């Protein structure tokens, strides 16, 4: 697997392009239950992350991206993507290599860091409701011997189905929890944007 950090920047660029095209849709989804700024915040965060992720070493580039994302995006998702990218980066930097099991472990670290920060559990209608089943499916593929991109592609529909299913959940964390059961019927914007990002970055990942 390539040690070249350029894939990090390429992946972030791909995510930015897709989220720019989804900015209004994500804003509308967030307006249904929250404050309507989710699309704009993600585009601001990713724009800053692309600019900041200049290190050659992938772990270092991910940490640069996370810090810049959090500063530029603000809000709940800014803080959450900040810790996600930094946790993944730390794991890859510490292991000195980017292989599929280390990548899975980095995403597990990220889930733990997100939960420590935001105190949300699966079922609370947040992006964790898509991220946790995605990482479980990814891990299963990697354990079965698949390369990272194959396992990732196989896990994408799991995340997408889980994001759709958040429409049936009542938010218990974040801004939208104020709406209670009135938020039923709309998927969580953070879960939806996560699936766009996961699909967008796949071709840029180290194979
Ligand atoms: P804000 O709510 O500050 O305006 P955004 O609109 O950018 O932030 O992001 C909202 C998304 O953040 C939600 O859809 C949800 O997925 C995610 N989120 C909010 N609170 C939490 C939390 N405590 N843990 C995990 N994700 C959260
Ligand atoms: Mg919002
Ligand atoms: Mg906001």
XYZ file of C-alpha atoms and ligand atoms in Angstrom:
236
model
C 0.000 0.000 0.000
C 1.255 3.471 -0.850
C 2.838 5.592 1.875
C 2.300 8.672 -0.238
C 0.239 11.284 1.625
C -1.120 12.765 -1.586
C -4.122 10.437 -1.469
C -5.383 12.306 1.598
C -5.619 15.594 -0.257
C -7.088 13.891 -3.342
C -9.744 12.210 -1.176
C -10.643 15.494 0.543
C -10.917 17.226 -2.835
C -13.288 14.564 -4.110
C -15.411 14.910 -0.958
C -15.498 18.696 -1.380
C -16.652 18.473 -5.007
C -19.528 16.159 -4.082
C -20.603 18.143 -1.022
C -20.611 21.377 -3.031
C -23.177 19.725 -5.284
C -25.175 18.583 -2.220
C -24.841 21.765 -0.173
C -28.416 22.976 -0.697
C -29.950 19.547 -0.162
C -28.056 19.128 3.134
C -29.077 22.627 4.175
C -32.725 21.779 3.591
C -32.405 18.509 5.517
C -30.837 20.371 8.436
C -33.520 23.060 8.240
C -36.181 20.388 8.793
C -34.816 19.561 12.237
C -31.923 21.914 13.007
C -30.648 25.313 11.873
C -30.104 24.714 8.159
C -26.347 25.253 8.099
C -25.098 21.691 7.654
C -24.316 21.894 3.919
C -22.567 25.257 4.256
C -20.565 24.108 7.290
C -19.352 20.944 5.565
C -18.278 22.874 2.466
C -16.416 25.421 4.615
C -14.737 22.646 6.593
C -13.694 20.614 3.556
C -12.407 23.678 1.708
C -10.128 24.476 4.654
C -9.140 20.810 5.047
C -8.024 20.522 1.400
C -5.851 23.609 1.778
C -4.333 22.473 5.065
C -3.518 18.834 4.215
C -0.082 19.448 2.718
C 2.110 16.953 4.615
C 3.537 14.033 2.638
C 2.897 11.594 5.454
C -0.795 10.552 5.359
C -1.311 10.515 9.132
C 0.137 14.001 9.416
C -1.972 15.255 6.486
C -5.138 13.886 8.123
C -4.316 15.659 11.378
C -3.731 18.923 9.522
C -7.074 18.433 7.767
C -8.932 17.751 11.014
C -7.664 20.841 12.803
C -8.466 23.067 9.835
C -11.905 21.480 9.365
C -12.922 22.081 12.975
C -11.784 25.717 12.909
C -13.470 26.551 9.614
C -16.734 24.597 9.870
C -17.644 25.284 13.494
C -20.815 23.746 14.928
C -21.392 20.151 15.937
C -20.173 18.608 12.701
C -17.042 20.789 12.701
C -16.022 19.457 16.089
C -16.962 15.901 15.120
C -15.053 15.778 11.814
C -12.161 17.465 13.583
C -11.801 14.613 16.071
C -12.570 11.989 13.404
C -9.775 13.128 11.087
C -7.294 13.689 13.920
C -7.975 10.250 15.478
C -7.586 8.476 12.134
C -4.439 10.488 11.390
C -2.913 9.717 14.771
C -3.400 5.985 14.294
C -1.901 5.997 10.796
C 1.012 8.187 11.904
C 1.711 6.002 14.948
C 1.663 2.749 12.994
C 3.981 4.165 10.336
C 2.067 2.369 7.609
C -1.323 2.536 5.975
C -2.666 -0.961 5.684
C -6.330 -2.039 5.820
C -6.323 -3.266 9.464
C -4.675 -0.003 10.620
C -7.254 1.986 8.678
C -10.087 0.086 10.355
C -8.450 0.621 13.744
C -8.124 4.336 12.977
C -11.842 4.538 12.235
C -12.590 2.665 15.458
C -10.467 5.237 17.320
C -12.448 7.961 15.547
C -15.786 6.499 16.690
C -14.492 6.393 20.256
C -13.268 9.997 20.068
C -16.621 11.167 18.623
C -18.496 9.409 21.411
C -16.217 10.846 24.059
C -16.758 14.333 22.688
C -20.482 14.284 21.929
C -21.775 11.538 24.230
C -24.074 10.156 21.510
C -24.916 6.468 21.319
C -26.005 4.538 18.237
C -29.746 5.171 17.856
C -29.550 8.834 18.913
C -29.936 9.945 15.264
C -26.472 11.255 14.484
C -23.836 10.428 11.909
C -22.728 7.614 14.225
C -25.793 5.700 13.058
C -24.186 5.448 9.609
C -20.523 5.400 10.660
C -20.698 2.514 13.143
C -22.347 -0.032 10.785
C -20.056 1.152 7.982
C -16.929 0.458 10.025
C -18.302 -2.917 11.129
C -18.934 -3.911 7.504
C -15.536 -2.580 6.459
C -13.832 -4.556 9.181
C -15.617 -7.731 8.139
C -14.405 -7.309 4.554
C -10.839 -6.548 5.635
C -10.793 -9.548 7.987
C -11.962 -11.658 5.059
C -8.829 -10.592 3.194
C -10.235 -7.891 0.913
C -8.140 -4.860 0.042
C -9.258 -1.547 1.528
C -11.092 -0.209 -1.505
C -12.984 -3.452 -2.181
C -14.041 -3.716 1.448
C -14.981 -0.018 1.418
C -17.150 -0.404 -1.700
C -18.902 -3.363 -0.130
C -19.591 -1.409 3.075
C -21.048 1.653 1.289
C -24.597 0.300 0.845
C -24.624 -0.649 4.532
C -23.908 2.987 5.475
C -26.436 4.298 2.947
C -29.195 2.041 4.202
C -28.366 2.986 7.795
C -28.482 6.704 6.935
C -31.900 6.284 5.284
C -33.109 4.411 8.357
C -32.313 7.418 10.597
C -35.581 8.900 9.274
C -37.322 6.532 11.665
C -35.309 7.674 14.690
C -36.017 10.455 17.185
C -32.961 12.673 17.733
C -31.557 12.553 21.235
C -28.336 14.522 20.679
C -27.497 17.810 19.050
C -29.657 20.686 17.956
C -32.365 18.548 16.339
C -33.136 16.806 19.652
C -35.132 19.911 20.594
C -37.654 18.901 17.968
C -38.341 15.490 19.516
C -40.767 13.251 17.617
C -41.511 16.037 15.110
C -38.181 15.192 13.482
C -39.507 11.763 12.479
C -39.599 11.145 8.746
C -36.414 13.096 7.925
C -33.027 11.405 7.851
C -30.224 12.894 9.945
C -28.274 15.377 7.769
C -24.939 14.356 9.275
C -25.575 10.683 8.522
C -26.534 11.544 4.933
C -23.504 13.789 4.310
C -21.227 11.106 5.752
C -22.435 8.618 3.132
C -21.719 11.161 0.362
C -18.194 11.579 1.711
C -17.601 7.841 2.088
C -18.667 7.220 -1.519
C -16.721 10.212 -2.845
C -13.361 9.306 -1.288
C -13.247 5.622 -2.257
C -11.438 5.991 -5.615
C -8.714 8.079 -3.938
C -7.976 5.603 -1.149
C -4.743 3.613 -1.183
C -5.536 0.234 -2.780
P -25.007 22.272 14.197
O -26.020 21.308 14.750
O -24.054 22.788 15.229
O -25.637 23.328 13.354
P -24.343 20.825 11.769
O -25.672 21.237 11.281
O -23.181 21.106 10.881
O -24.040 21.395 13.223
O -24.305 19.249 12.016
C -25.427 18.552 12.489
C -25.064 17.077 12.522
O -24.076 16.823 13.515
C -26.230 16.202 12.916
O -27.015 15.884 11.780
C -25.550 14.969 13.516
O -25.267 13.984 12.549
C -24.235 15.517 14.020
N -24.229 15.569 15.493
C -24.806 16.502 16.274
N -24.562 16.235 17.576
C -23.803 15.104 17.603
C -23.211 14.303 18.658
N -23.348 14.620 19.932
N -22.495 13.196 18.276
C -22.363 12.854 16.981
N -22.889 13.575 15.964
C -23.596 14.674 16.266
Mg -26.919 22.729 11.709
Mg -25.249 25.388 13.364
